[in-house]
Every structure is written in C-alpha cells, then in structure tokens.
Amino acid sequence: MPTHKYDKNELQKDYLLLRNILEKKHPSLYWYTTKDSMDTYFDKYYNGITDSMTELQYAWQVLAPLVDKIHCGHTSVSMSKAYSKWADGRRQSSFPLYFKVWNDTMVVTSNLNRRDSIFKYGTLVTSIDGRSSKEMIEHLFSYLPEDGYAFNVNYMRLSGNFPYFHRNIYGLSKTYNVGYKDSVGNAMLAEIPQYAAPKDSLKKDSLARIAKKSLPKIPKEKKLLQYRALTIDSSKTFAVMTVNTFSKGRLRGFFRKSFRQLKNENIKNLVIDLRVNGGGRVGLSTLLTRYVTRHSFRVADTLIAQSRSLGPYTKYIKGNIFNNIELWLIAHKRKDGRYHLTHLENKTYQPKSTKHFDDKVYVLTSGLSFSASSLFCNAVKGQPGIKLVGEETGGGWYGNNGIMIPDITLPNTRLRVRLPLVRLVQYNHIAEKGSGVLPDVLVTPNYNALIKREDYKMKVVKELIRANP
C-alpha cells in the first residue's frame, strides 16, 4: 500500500546497494559532476534518511534529487510495479493548474477546478505560495534528470503534468495563493483550493478501466499513426513526416514506402517532425539519416562500458543474464582500460542509393527530441539543404548514455532506477559537452500563438518553404 512505511535500515540498505551499482557500472557517473562532488551528494542524501519513509517519500526526497546530480537523462527513478499498478488510472488530489512552461514563464493551459472563473486558458501565473515562477521552476528542475545542462526537456515535462510534479515535490495544501496577471497586466493574487479527487474515484476509475477493456480494438493501421505518419500538403509543395519514436511503428517499411511516395510525387520540401520523439533504437534513427544525409557518416566517436558484466549485482538488474551475454560479446577492453563497442565505433554508413531524398529538409525539434532523435539531429545538422527548426533538443549534443538501459530493482522498496550501461560520444561532436543539439532556426514558445492555439513552429516552417520554394 502507498501508506506503508519502510524502516530506516531497509531504506539505507537499498541506498547503499544503489550507490555501489552506480559507482561500479554507470559509464558516466562523473561526466558532469566530479567524483568529490558526487561523493558529497551520496553522503548528503544517505544522511537524510533519518526515519522511516513511504515509497513515494523515499523516491522524491532521496533518490530523485540524488540521480539529478548525475546529469544523465537516461538515469531516472520509477515507482515500484505495485505502486504503479495502484496509481494507474486513479485520480489523486493535487494542485489544480496545468501550465505551458518556458524560461521563467508559466501560462495556464487547463484547470482541474472547472468552476474557477479566474484561471482560464492563457492566464499568466507569476507565483505560487510566495515562490516566483522562476524560483519554482529552478527548484523543480533539481529533481528531474537531463543530459548535461540541456534543461529544455524539463520545461516540456512540467508543461505535460505540472500538478504531478508539484504534488510529489512540494506536497499537498488545502489552498494555494497564486499570483497572476489580469487581462490588462495588473499583478493580482488569488487563493484557490486544491483539486480534491472524488471519494468514489477508485470505484469510477475501476469501472472506466473495465469499460476501456471492452472497447473495440483500434485497427492496426490507425494505431500505427500515433507512432508515425506522412502527410502531403494539397499544394504538393511539401510533406510532413511525423516520427514520434524510434522504438515502434514498423518504421523500416514506413520509411521505404514514404520515401518512394515522395519521389513519385516529386515533393521538393520535407518536414521531419521529431518534437515528441524520445528516442529508441539507434539503428532506426540511423536508417532515417541514410535517407536524407548528403554524405557518408558515423554515429559514434566512442562507445564505452565500465565493465563486461553486471556482476556481482546481476540479480538486481532486469534482463540480467542477457545483458551479461551481450556485454561479453560486444565489449572489448582497450589500452585506456575501458570496454569499447569497437564494431559500432568503426562503422561508417552510406546514404541510401535508392529512394534517397535530395531536396530540402526541415527538422522540427523540441526539448522532447531525445536520445536517438538527437543522434539524427547531430548527424544531419549543417548539411546543405537541411535545417533544424525549433528549440534545443533534450538529448545531449556531445553524447549520451542511451545504449542498453535496464532497470535496477531495489530489493526492499522495489523502486526502480534506470541504469545505462554504455556511454556514446557522438561522431563529429561539439567541443563542449552539456547542451542539446541547437537549431539552425530558433523558434521558442510564443504567447500570442499559444493564445490562438497555433502550431507556431509549423507556421514558421511553412513560411520558410514559401520564402525558399
């Protein structure tokens, strides 16, 4: 049960196990934080375990802020399977407002308290309980993992579910004092109640889950559209290829069919939308690159693991025996003492010889463009006829830890922590690590477009196409 408290000794044992695994197996524990500093953080959060805690308290008060200090977007904390099952579909009390968040700006996009007449869509919020929007955003970021200092992904996370993060990090209050700007720009303050989940929410949600199971199945082709789609504008001047993941969607066949259609219909401008592509299989990201790249390319400068096996922690790590076998087969020790994936380090890829797209390409990016999608962006950036349009990617430009990422399951609390096993430094990477891949045409969130509910980035791309047919 969520209210169950684990005693101090159980929590400390889980913590020390996690520390040992991270120190021995994480390929980039000290990439952005020095060992001395990381040791200080390890000690700080261990010493913060002074009493018993619930799973939720342990995850958010201890593990999440610890993991954030690694600055690895592929190292994150998840609740136990039992807790996740309990929470699935369950409405919980929370801070009621959803926001679009960027820089130090928070604009209301939804309100769980439907009868509220003040905080409508588009209201600019400046503070909550005396904390300025800037102060609050910075504090929330200290609990969320990112690649280096590519914080743009965290703006997107907060925009996606601000009540969730606010509840878990700040806790619940019966009321909140919210500062905002009225319609003429005056600074105002209002007290609003928390969103209180209905007492019969469990019963209703259970019925909803039963009803959901009885719904007719979505046809496969329609379901695939949530992963990828190709739309050709009626003017035939451009097409939009939306690729929301490199993990699902039968992408090999989709790419083959789509690029054949683009060639047959003589489309001269292609927009590749990666704004919500969180990554996936590097092989599929590389395949897309081959369809548009102007020259041969390599994905990685170096690919290294800390060791060739998970031992002596194998039993705590998902896919244990299979990960051991894979590491043993592909990782080879070199003079630097590290275990290199040499076959991938030395691999050069050629552009597709058939169905290759030779005309103008515009790649839409955002903070959610992560991992394998950032590899694609790095590979094509700067090439003739290809422009990245949008915001800095969430995935690291210098490199990331996105190869082989099993979960550690802590034996007492059953909390899960993702453990990347391989560090990838991008080929032809920038000199300084820390940022995401930067766009060629920067398009940041626009308040006026938000109010009009416009797709501002797509609007800018269409203007670029019209200006350069």
CSV table of C-alpha atoms in Angstrom, one decimal:
chain,number,residue,atom,x,y,z
A,1,MET,CA,0.0,0.0,0.0
A,2,PRO,CA,1.2,3.6,-0.7
A,3,THR,CA,0.9,4.4,3.1
A,4,HIS,CA,3.3,1.6,4.1
A,5,LYS,CA,6.5,2.9,5.6
A,6,TYR,CA,9.9,1.2,5.2
A,7,ASP,CA,12.1,1.4,8.2
A,8,LYS,CA,15.4,3.3,8.2
A,9,ASN,CA,17.5,0.2,7.9
A,10,GLU,CA,15.7,-1.1,4.8
A,11,LEU,CA,16.0,2.3,3.1
A,12,GLN,CA,19.7,2.6,3.9
A,13,LYS,CA,20.4,-0.9,2.6
A,14,ASP,CA,18.6,-0.1,-0.7
A,15,TYR,CA,20.6,3.2,-0.9
A,16,LEU,CA,24.0,1.7,-0.4
A,17,LEU,CA,23.3,-1.0,-2.9
A,18,LEU,CA,22.2,1.6,-5.5
A,19,ARG,CA,25.4,3.6,-4.7
A,20,ASN,CA,27.6,0.6,-5.2
A,21,ILE,CA,25.9,-0.3,-8.5
A,22,LEU,CA,26.2,3.3,-9.9
A,23,GLU,CA,29.8,3.6,-8.8
A,24,LYS,CA,30.8,0.3,-10.4
A,25,LYS,CA,28.6,0.1,-13.5
A,26,HIS,CA,27.4,3.6,-14.6
A,27,PRO,CA,29.5,4.7,-17.6
A,28,SER,CA,29.3,8.4,-17.0
A,29,LEU,CA,28.8,8.9,-13.3
A,30,TYR,CA,31.5,11.7,-13.2
A,31,TRP,CA,30.9,13.1,-16.7
A,32,TYR,CA,29.3,16.3,-15.4
A,33,THR,CA,29.9,16.1,-11.7
A,34,THR,CA,33.3,15.4,-10.2
A,35,LYS,CA,33.9,12.4,-8.0
A,36,ASP,CA,34.5,14.5,-4.9
A,37,SER,CA,31.2,16.3,-5.5
A,38,MET,CA,29.3,13.1,-6.3
A,39,ASP,CA,30.6,11.6,-3.1
A,40,THR,CA,29.4,14.6,-1.2
A,41,TYR,CA,25.9,14.2,-2.7
A,42,PHE,CA,25.9,10.4,-2.0
A,43,ASP,CA,26.7,11.2,1.7
A,44,LYS,CA,24.2,14.0,1.9
A,45,TYR,CA,21.2,12.0,0.8
A,46,TYR,CA,22.2,9.0,2.8
A,47,ASN,CA,22.4,11.1,5.9
A,48,GLY,CA,18.9,12.5,5.0
A,49,ILE,CA,17.4,9.0,5.7
A,50,THR,CA,16.7,9.7,9.4
A,51,ASP,CA,13.4,7.9,9.9
A,52,SER,CA,11.0,5.5,8.2
A,53,MET,CA,9.5,6.7,4.8
A,54,THR,CA,6.9,5.7,2.4
A,55,GLU,CA,7.9,4.6,-1.1
A,56,LEU,CA,6.8,7.9,-2.5
A,57,GLN,CA,8.7,9.9,0.1
A,58,TYR,CA,11.9,7.9,-0.5
A,59,ALA,CA,11.7,8.2,-4.2
A,60,TRP,CA,11.1,12.0,-4.3
A,61,GLN,CA,13.0,13.2,-1.2
A,62,VAL,CA,16.1,11.0,-1.6
A,63,LEU,CA,16.6,9.2,-4.9
A,64,ALA,CA,15.2,11.7,-7.4
A,65,PRO,CA,17.4,14.7,-6.2
A,66,LEU,CA,20.4,12.3,-6.0
A,67,VAL,CA,20.0,11.0,-9.5
A,68,ASP,CA,19.6,14.5,-10.8
A,69,LYS,CA,23.2,15.3,-9.8
A,70,ILE,CA,24.5,12.8,-12.4
A,71,HIS,CA,23.0,14.9,-15.2
A,72,CYS,CA,22.2,11.8,-17.3
A,73,GLY,CA,18.8,11.8,-18.9
A,74,HIS,CA,18.8,8.0,-19.1
A,75,THR,CA,19.3,7.6,-15.4
A,76,SER,CA,15.9,8.1,-13.7
A,77,VAL,CA,13.8,6.8,-10.8
A,78,SER,CA,10.5,4.9,-11.2
A,79,MET,CA,8.0,3.7,-8.6
A,80,SER,CA,7.6,0.0,-7.9
A,81,LYS,CA,5.4,-2.1,-10.2
A,82,ALA,CA,3.0,-2.5,-7.3
A,83,TYR,CA,2.7,1.3,-6.7
A,84,SER,CA,2.4,1.9,-10.5
A,85,LYS,CA,-0.4,-0.6,-10.7
A,86,TRP,CA,-2.2,1.1,-7.7
A,87,ALA,CA,-1.8,4.5,-9.3
A,88,ASP,CA,-2.8,3.6,-12.8
A,89,GLY,CA,-6.0,5.5,-13.7
A,90,ARG,CA,-6.5,6.7,-10.2
A,91,ARG,CA,-7.4,10.3,-9.8
A,92,GLN,CA,-5.4,11.9,-6.9
A,93,SER,CA,-5.8,15.3,-5.2
A,94,SER,CA,-3.3,17.8,-6.5
A,95,PHE,CA,-2.5,21.4,-7.3
A,96,PRO,CA,-5.2,22.2,-9.9
A,97,LEU,CA,-3.5,24.1,-12.6
A,98,TYR,CA,-1.7,22.9,-15.7
A,99,PHE,CA,0.8,25.2,-17.5
A,100,LYS,CA,2.8,25.7,-20.6
A,101,VAL,CA,6.2,26.4,-19.0
A,102,TRP,CA,9.3,28.0,-20.7
A,103,ASN,CA,12.1,30.2,-19.3
A,104,ASP,CA,10.5,31.8,-16.2
A,105,THR,CA,7.0,31.8,-17.7
A,106,MET,CA,4.0,29.8,-16.7
A,107,VAL,CA,0.8,30.1,-18.7
A,108,VAL,CA,-2.4,28.2,-17.7
A,109,THR,CA,-3.5,25.6,-20.2
A,110,SER,CA,-6.0,23.7,-18.1
A,111,ASN,CA,-7.7,23.9,-14.7
A,112,LEU,CA,-9.0,20.9,-12.8
A,113,ASN,CA,-11.3,23.1,-10.8
A,114,ARG,CA,-13.8,23.6,-13.6
A,115,ARG,CA,-15.9,26.3,-11.8
A,116,ASP,CA,-12.9,28.6,-11.3
A,117,SER,CA,-13.6,31.9,-13.1
A,118,ILE,CA,-10.1,33.4,-12.8
A,119,PHE,CA,-7.6,30.9,-14.0
A,120,LYS,CA,-8.7,30.3,-17.6
A,121,TYR,CA,-6.6,29.2,-20.5
A,122,GLY,CA,-3.9,31.8,-21.2
A,123,THR,CA,-3.7,33.3,-17.7
A,124,LEU,CA,-0.1,34.2,-16.9
A,125,VAL,CA,0.9,32.9,-13.4
A,126,THR,CA,3.8,34.7,-11.6
A,127,SER,CA,4.0,32.9,-8.2
A,128,ILE,CA,2.6,30.1,-6.1
A,129,ASP,CA,2.6,30.3,-2.3
A,130,GLY,CA,5.1,33.2,-2.4
A,131,ARG,CA,7.6,31.4,-4.7
A,132,SER,CA,8.2,33.2,-8.0
A,133,SER,CA,7.7,31.2,-11.2
A,134,LYS,CA,11.5,31.4,-11.8
A,135,GLU,CA,12.3,30.2,-8.3
A,136,MET,CA,9.8,27.3,-8.5
A,137,ILE,CA,10.9,26.1,-12.0
A,138,GLU,CA,14.6,26.1,-10.9
A,139,HIS,CA,13.7,24.1,-7.7
A,140,LEU,CA,11.5,21.5,-9.6
A,141,PHE,CA,14.4,21.1,-12.1
A,142,SER,CA,16.6,19.9,-9.3
A,143,TYR,CA,14.5,16.7,-9.1
A,144,LEU,CA,14.4,15.9,-12.8
A,145,PRO,CA,17.2,14.2,-14.8
A,146,GLU,CA,18.6,15.7,-18.0
A,147,ASP,CA,21.5,15.2,-20.3
A,148,GLY,CA,24.2,17.6,-19.1
A,149,TYR,CA,22.5,21.0,-18.9
A,150,ALA,CA,20.0,20.5,-21.7
A,151,PHE,CA,17.1,21.6,-19.4
A,152,ASN,CA,14.7,22.1,-22.3
A,153,VAL,CA,13.3,18.6,-21.7
A,154,ASN,CA,12.3,19.6,-18.2
A,155,TYR,CA,10.3,22.5,-19.4
A,156,MET,CA,8.4,20.0,-21.5
A,157,ARG,CA,7.9,17.7,-18.6
A,158,LEU,CA,6.5,20.4,-16.4
A,159,SER,CA,4.3,21.5,-19.2
A,160,GLY,CA,3.0,18.0,-19.6
A,161,ASN,CA,2.0,17.4,-15.9
A,162,PHE,CA,2.8,20.2,-13.6
A,163,PRO,CA,0.3,19.0,-10.9
A,164,TYR,CA,2.1,15.7,-10.7
A,165,PHE,CA,5.5,17.2,-10.0
A,166,HIS,CA,4.2,19.9,-7.7
A,167,ARG,CA,2.3,17.4,-5.6
A,168,ASN,CA,5.3,15.0,-5.3
A,169,ILE,CA,7.9,17.6,-4.6
A,170,TYR,CA,6.1,20.3,-2.6
A,171,GLY,CA,3.3,18.1,-1.2
A,172,LEU,CA,-0.4,18.9,-0.9
A,173,SER,CA,-2.1,22.0,0.6
A,174,LYS,CA,-5.8,22.6,1.1
A,175,THR,CA,-5.4,26.0,-0.6
A,176,TYR,CA,-2.8,27.8,-2.7
A,177,ASN,CA,-2.0,31.5,-3.0
A,178,VAL,CA,-1.4,32.1,-6.7
A,179,GLY,CA,0.0,35.3,-8.2
A,180,TYR,CA,-1.1,36.2,-11.7
A,181,LYS,CA,-1.6,39.0,-14.3
A,182,ASP,CA,-5.1,40.1,-15.1
A,183,SER,CA,-6.3,40.9,-18.6
A,184,VAL,CA,-4.7,44.4,-18.6
A,185,GLY,CA,-1.4,43.3,-17.0
A,186,ASN,CA,-2.1,44.2,-13.3
A,187,ALA,CA,-0.4,42.0,-10.7
A,188,MET,CA,-3.1,40.1,-8.7
A,189,LEU,CA,-3.3,37.4,-6.0
A,190,ALA,CA,-6.0,34.8,-5.5
A,191,GLU,CA,-6.5,31.9,-3.2
A,192,ILE,CA,-7.6,28.7,-4.9
A,193,PRO,CA,-8.4,25.3,-3.4
A,194,GLN,CA,-6.6,22.1,-4.3
A,195,TYR,CA,-8.2,19.7,-6.7
A,196,ALA,CA,-9.8,17.1,-4.4
A,197,ALA,CA,-10.2,13.7,-6.0
A,198,PRO,CA,-13.8,12.4,-5.6
A,199,LYS,CA,-14.2,10.0,-2.8
A,200,ASP,CA,-15.7,7.4,-5.2
A,201,SER,CA,-12.8,7.9,-7.7
A,202,LEU,CA,-11.5,4.4,-7.2
A,203,LYS,CA,-14.8,2.9,-8.0
A,204,LYS,CA,-15.3,5.1,-11.0
A,205,ASP,CA,-11.8,4.5,-12.3
A,206,SER,CA,-12.2,0.8,-11.9
A,207,LEU,CA,-15.4,0.9,-13.9
A,208,ALA,CA,-13.6,3.1,-16.5
A,209,ARG,CA,-10.8,0.5,-16.8
A,210,ILE,CA,-13.4,-2.2,-17.3
A,211,ALA,CA,-15.2,-0.1,-20.0
A,212,LYS,CA,-11.9,0.6,-21.7
A,213,LYS,CA,-11.1,-3.1,-21.9
A,214,SER,CA,-14.5,-3.7,-23.6
A,215,LEU,CA,-14.0,-1.0,-26.3
A,216,PRO,CA,-13.5,-2.3,-29.8
A,217,LYS,CA,-9.9,-2.7,-30.9
A,218,ILE,CA,-8.3,0.1,-32.9
A,219,PRO,CA,-7.3,-1.1,-36.4
A,220,LYS,CA,-3.5,-1.7,-36.7
A,221,GLU,CA,-3.0,0.9,-39.4
A,222,LYS,CA,-4.8,3.6,-37.4
A,223,LYS,CA,-2.9,2.7,-34.3
A,224,LEU,CA,0.4,3.0,-36.2
A,225,LEU,CA,-0.4,6.6,-36.9
A,226,GLN,CA,0.3,7.5,-33.3
A,227,TYR,CA,3.9,6.5,-33.9
A,228,ARG,CA,4.5,7.8,-37.4
A,229,ALA,CA,2.6,9.4,-40.3
A,230,LEU,CA,3.3,11.0,-43.7
A,231,THR,CA,1.0,13.8,-44.9
A,232,ILE,CA,1.5,15.5,-48.3
A,233,ASP,CA,0.1,19.1,-48.5
A,234,SER,CA,-2.6,19.6,-51.1
A,235,SER,CA,-0.3,22.1,-52.9
A,236,LYS,CA,2.2,19.3,-53.3
A,237,THR,CA,4.9,21.8,-52.3
A,238,PHE,CA,5.8,20.0,-49.1
A,239,ALA,CA,5.2,16.9,-47.0
A,240,VAL,CA,5.3,16.4,-43.2
A,241,MET,CA,6.8,13.1,-41.9
A,242,THR,CA,6.0,12.8,-38.2
A,243,VAL,CA,8.2,10.3,-36.4
A,244,ASN,CA,7.2,10.2,-32.7
A,245,THR,CA,9.5,7.3,-31.7
A,246,PHE,CA,12.3,5.1,-33.0
A,247,SER,CA,11.0,2.2,-31.0
A,248,LYS,CA,7.7,1.2,-32.6
A,249,GLY,CA,5.6,1.7,-35.7
A,250,ARG,CA,7.1,-0.7,-38.2
A,251,LEU,CA,9.4,2.1,-39.3
A,252,ARG,CA,11.5,0.3,-41.8
A,253,GLY,CA,8.5,-0.4,-44.0
A,254,PHE,CA,7.1,3.1,-43.3
A,255,PHE,CA,10.4,4.8,-44.4
A,256,ARG,CA,10.7,2.7,-47.5
A,257,LYS,CA,7.1,3.4,-48.6
A,258,SER,CA,7.2,7.1,-47.6
A,259,PHE,CA,10.4,8.0,-49.5
A,260,ARG,CA,9.2,6.1,-52.5
A,261,GLN,CA,6.0,8.2,-52.5
A,262,LEU,CA,7.9,11.4,-52.0
A,263,LYS,CA,10.0,10.6,-55.1
A,264,ASN,CA,7.0,9.5,-57.2
A,265,GLU,CA,5.1,12.7,-56.4
A,266,ASN,CA,8.1,14.9,-56.9
A,267,ILE,CA,7.9,16.6,-53.4
A,268,LYS,CA,10.7,19.2,-53.0
A,269,ASN,CA,10.3,20.1,-49.3
A,270,LEU,CA,10.2,17.6,-46.5
A,271,VAL,CA,9.4,18.5,-42.9
A,272,ILE,CA,10.5,15.8,-40.4
A,273,ASP,CA,8.7,16.3,-37.1
A,274,LEU,CA,10.7,14.9,-34.1
A,275,ARG,CA,9.2,17.2,-31.5
A,276,VAL,CA,7.9,14.4,-29.3
A,277,ASN,CA,10.4,11.7,-30.3
A,278,GLY,CA,12.0,10.5,-27.1
A,279,GLY,CA,14.4,8.1,-29.0
A,280,GLY,CA,14.5,4.4,-29.2
A,281,ARG,CA,16.6,2.1,-31.5
A,282,VAL,CA,19.7,3.8,-32.8
A,283,GLY,CA,19.5,1.5,-35.9
A,284,LEU,CA,16.2,3.1,-36.9
A,285,SER,CA,17.5,6.6,-36.2
A,286,THR,CA,20.5,5.8,-38.4
A,287,LEU,CA,18.2,4.4,-41.1
A,288,LEU,CA,16.3,7.7,-41.3
A,289,THR,CA,19.6,9.6,-41.5
A,290,ARG,CA,20.6,7.5,-44.5
A,291,TYR,CA,17.5,8.6,-46.4
A,292,VAL,CA,18.4,12.3,-46.2
A,293,THR,CA,22.1,12.6,-45.5
A,294,ARG,CA,24.2,14.2,-48.2
A,295,HIS,CA,27.3,12.2,-47.4
A,296,SER,CA,28.6,9.2,-45.5
A,297,PHE,CA,28.6,9.4,-41.7
A,298,ARG,CA,29.4,7.8,-38.4
A,299,VAL,CA,27.2,7.7,-35.4
A,300,ALA,CA,29.7,7.4,-32.6
A,301,ASP,CA,33.2,8.6,-31.9
A,302,THR,CA,33.4,6.3,-28.8
A,303,LEU,CA,31.1,3.8,-27.2
A,304,ILE,CA,32.4,2.5,-23.8
A,305,ALA,CA,31.1,0.5,-20.9
A,306,GLN,CA,32.5,0.3,-17.4
A,307,SER,CA,32.8,-3.4,-17.3
A,308,ARG,CA,32.0,-6.5,-19.3
A,309,SER,CA,29.3,-7.9,-17.0
A,310,LEU,CA,26.8,-6.8,-14.3
A,311,GLY,CA,28.4,-8.9,-11.6
A,312,PRO,CA,28.2,-9.1,-8.6
A,313,TYR,CA,24.8,-7.2,-9.0
A,314,THR,CA,23.3,-9.3,-11.8
A,315,LYS,CA,20.3,-10.4,-9.8
A,316,TYR,CA,19.1,-6.8,-9.1
A,317,ILE,CA,19.2,-5.8,-12.8
A,318,LYS,CA,16.5,-6.5,-15.4
A,319,GLY,CA,17.4,-8.7,-18.3
A,320,ASN,CA,20.4,-9.8,-16.1
A,321,ILE,CA,21.8,-12.9,-17.9
A,322,PHE,CA,21.0,-11.5,-21.4
A,323,ASN,CA,22.7,-8.2,-20.7
A,324,ASN,CA,25.8,-10.1,-19.4
A,325,ILE,CA,25.9,-12.2,-22.6
A,326,GLU,CA,25.5,-9.1,-24.8
A,327,LEU,CA,28.2,-7.1,-23.0
A,328,TRP,CA,30.6,-10.1,-23.1
A,329,LEU,CA,30.0,-10.4,-26.9
A,330,ILE,CA,30.2,-6.7,-27.9
A,331,ALA,CA,32.5,-5.0,-25.4
A,332,HIS,CA,36.3,-5.4,-25.7
A,333,LYS,CA,38.9,-4.0,-23.4
A,334,ARG,CA,41.4,-1.5,-24.9
A,335,LYS,CA,44.5,0.3,-23.7
A,336,ASP,CA,42.6,3.0,-21.9
A,337,GLY,CA,41.2,0.3,-19.5
A,338,ARG,CA,37.6,0.8,-20.8
A,339,TYR,CA,35.4,-1.7,-22.6
A,340,HIS,CA,34.7,-0.4,-26.1
A,341,LEU,CA,32.0,-1.4,-28.6
A,342,THR,CA,34.5,-1.3,-31.4
A,343,HIS,CA,32.3,-2.6,-34.1
A,344,LEU,CA,30.0,0.4,-33.8
A,345,GLU,CA,32.8,2.9,-33.2
A,346,ASN,CA,34.3,1.9,-36.6
A,347,LYS,CA,31.1,1.7,-38.5
A,348,THR,CA,30.6,4.1,-41.4
A,349,TYR,CA,27.1,4.5,-43.0
A,350,GLN,CA,26.4,5.4,-46.6
A,351,PRO,CA,23.4,7.4,-48.0
A,352,LYS,CA,20.6,5.3,-49.4
A,353,SER,CA,21.3,4.5,-53.1
A,354,THR,CA,17.5,4.3,-53.9
A,355,LYS,CA,14.6,6.5,-52.7
A,356,HIS,CA,17.1,9.0,-51.2
A,357,PHE,CA,15.6,12.4,-50.6
A,358,ASP,CA,17.9,15.0,-52.3
A,359,ASP,CA,15.8,18.2,-51.8
A,360,LYS,CA,15.2,20.5,-48.9
A,361,VAL,CA,14.7,19.0,-45.4
A,362,TYR,CA,13.4,20.9,-42.3
A,363,VAL,CA,13.7,19.0,-39.0
A,364,LEU,CA,11.3,20.2,-36.2
A,365,THR,CA,12.9,19.9,-32.7
A,366,SER,CA,11.9,20.5,-29.1
A,367,GLY,CA,13.1,19.5,-25.6
A,368,LEU,CA,11.4,16.1,-26.0
A,369,SER,CA,13.7,15.3,-29.0
A,370,PHE,CA,15.8,13.0,-27.0
A,371,SER,CA,18.4,10.2,-27.3
A,372,ALA,CA,18.3,8.6,-30.8
A,373,SER,CA,16.5,11.6,-32.2
A,374,SER,CA,19.3,13.9,-31.0
A,375,LEU,CA,21.7,11.5,-32.8
A,376,PHE,CA,19.8,12.1,-36.0
A,377,CYS,CA,19.9,15.8,-35.5
A,378,ASN,CA,23.6,15.9,-34.9
A,379,ALA,CA,24.3,13.7,-38.0
A,380,VAL,CA,22.3,15.9,-40.4
A,381,LYS,CA,23.0,19.4,-38.8
A,382,GLY,CA,24.9,21.7,-41.1
A,383,GLN,CA,24.4,19.7,-44.2
A,384,PRO,CA,23.4,21.5,-47.4
A,385,GLY,CA,19.7,21.9,-47.8
A,386,ILE,CA,18.9,20.6,-44.2
A,387,LYS,CA,17.8,23.0,-41.4
A,388,LEU,CA,16.9,22.2,-37.8
A,389,VAL,CA,13.9,24.4,-36.8
A,390,GLY,CA,12.6,24.8,-33.2
A,391,GLU,CA,14.2,24.5,-29.8
A,392,GLU,CA,17.3,22.9,-28.3
A,393,THR,CA,16.9,19.2,-28.1
A,394,GLY,CA,16.7,17.4,-24.8
A,395,GLY,CA,19.2,14.9,-25.9
A,396,GLY,CA,22.9,15.7,-25.4
A,397,TRP,CA,24.8,17.1,-28.4
A,398,TYR,CA,28.2,15.9,-27.2
A,399,GLY,CA,26.8,12.5,-26.4
A,400,ASN,CA,24.6,10.5,-24.1
A,401,ASN,CA,24.2,7.1,-22.3
A,402,GLY,CA,21.4,5.7,-24.4
A,403,ILE,CA,22.7,2.2,-25.2
A,404,MET,CA,21.4,-0.7,-23.1
A,405,ILE,CA,19.4,0.7,-20.3
A,406,PRO,CA,18.0,-1.9,-17.9
A,407,ASP,CA,16.3,-1.2,-14.6
A,408,ILE,CA,17.8,-1.8,-11.2
A,409,THR,CA,15.1,-3.0,-8.8
A,410,LEU,CA,16.0,-2.2,-5.2
A,411,PRO,CA,15.2,-5.3,-3.1
A,412,ASN,CA,13.4,-3.7,-0.1
A,413,THR,CA,11.3,-0.9,-1.6
A,414,ARG,CA,11.1,-2.4,-5.1
A,415,LEU,CA,11.8,1.1,-6.5
A,416,ARG,CA,13.4,1.1,-9.9
A,417,VAL,CA,16.3,3.1,-11.2
A,418,ARG,CA,17.3,3.0,-14.9
A,419,LEU,CA,21.0,2.1,-15.4
A,420,PRO,CA,22.6,2.9,-18.7
A,421,LEU,CA,25.5,0.6,-19.4
A,422,VAL,CA,27.2,2.3,-22.4
A,423,ARG,CA,28.4,5.9,-23.0
A,424,LEU,CA,28.1,7.2,-26.5
A,425,VAL,CA,30.1,10.2,-27.6
A,426,GLN,CA,28.8,11.4,-30.9
A,427,TYR,CA,30.9,11.5,-34.0
A,428,ASN,CA,31.9,15.0,-35.1
A,429,HIS,CA,30.6,16.2,-31.7
A,430,ILE,CA,30.9,19.8,-30.4
A,431,ALA,CA,33.9,20.6,-28.2
A,432,GLU,CA,32.0,21.4,-25.0
A,433,LYS,CA,29.6,18.9,-23.5
A,434,GLY,CA,26.4,19.9,-21.8
A,435,SER,CA,23.9,21.4,-24.3
A,436,GLY,CA,21.4,19.7,-26.5
A,437,VAL,CA,21.6,20.0,-30.3
A,438,LEU,CA,20.9,23.6,-31.2
A,439,PRO,CA,18.6,24.5,-34.0
A,440,ASP,CA,19.6,26.5,-37.1
A,441,VAL,CA,16.4,28.5,-36.9
A,442,LEU,CA,15.4,29.1,-33.2
A,443,VAL,CA,11.6,29.1,-32.6
A,444,THR,CA,10.7,29.4,-28.9
A,445,PRO,CA,7.2,29.3,-27.4
A,446,ASN,CA,5.2,32.3,-28.4
A,447,TYR,CA,2.5,33.6,-26.1
A,448,ASN,CA,0.3,35.1,-28.8
A,449,ALA,CA,0.4,31.8,-30.8
A,450,LEU,CA,-0.4,29.9,-27.6
A,451,ILE,CA,-3.5,32.0,-27.0
A,452,LYS,CA,-4.6,31.3,-30.6
A,453,ARG,CA,-3.7,27.6,-30.2
A,454,GLU,CA,-1.5,27.8,-33.2
A,455,ASP,CA,1.3,25.4,-34.1
A,456,TYR,CA,3.9,28.2,-34.2
A,457,LYS,CA,6.9,26.0,-35.2
A,458,MET,CA,5.0,24.5,-38.1
A,459,LYS,CA,3.8,28.0,-39.1
A,460,VAL,CA,7.5,29.2,-39.2
A,461,VAL,CA,8.5,26.2,-41.3
A,462,LYS,CA,5.7,26.9,-43.8
A,463,GLU,CA,6.9,30.5,-44.1
A,464,LEU,CA,10.5,29.3,-44.7
A,465,ILE,CA,9.2,27.0,-47.5
A,466,ARG,CA,7.2,29.8,-49.1
A,467,ALA,CA,10.2,32.1,-49.0
A,468,ASN,CA,12.5,29.5,-50.5
A,469,PRO,CA,10.4,27.3,-52.8
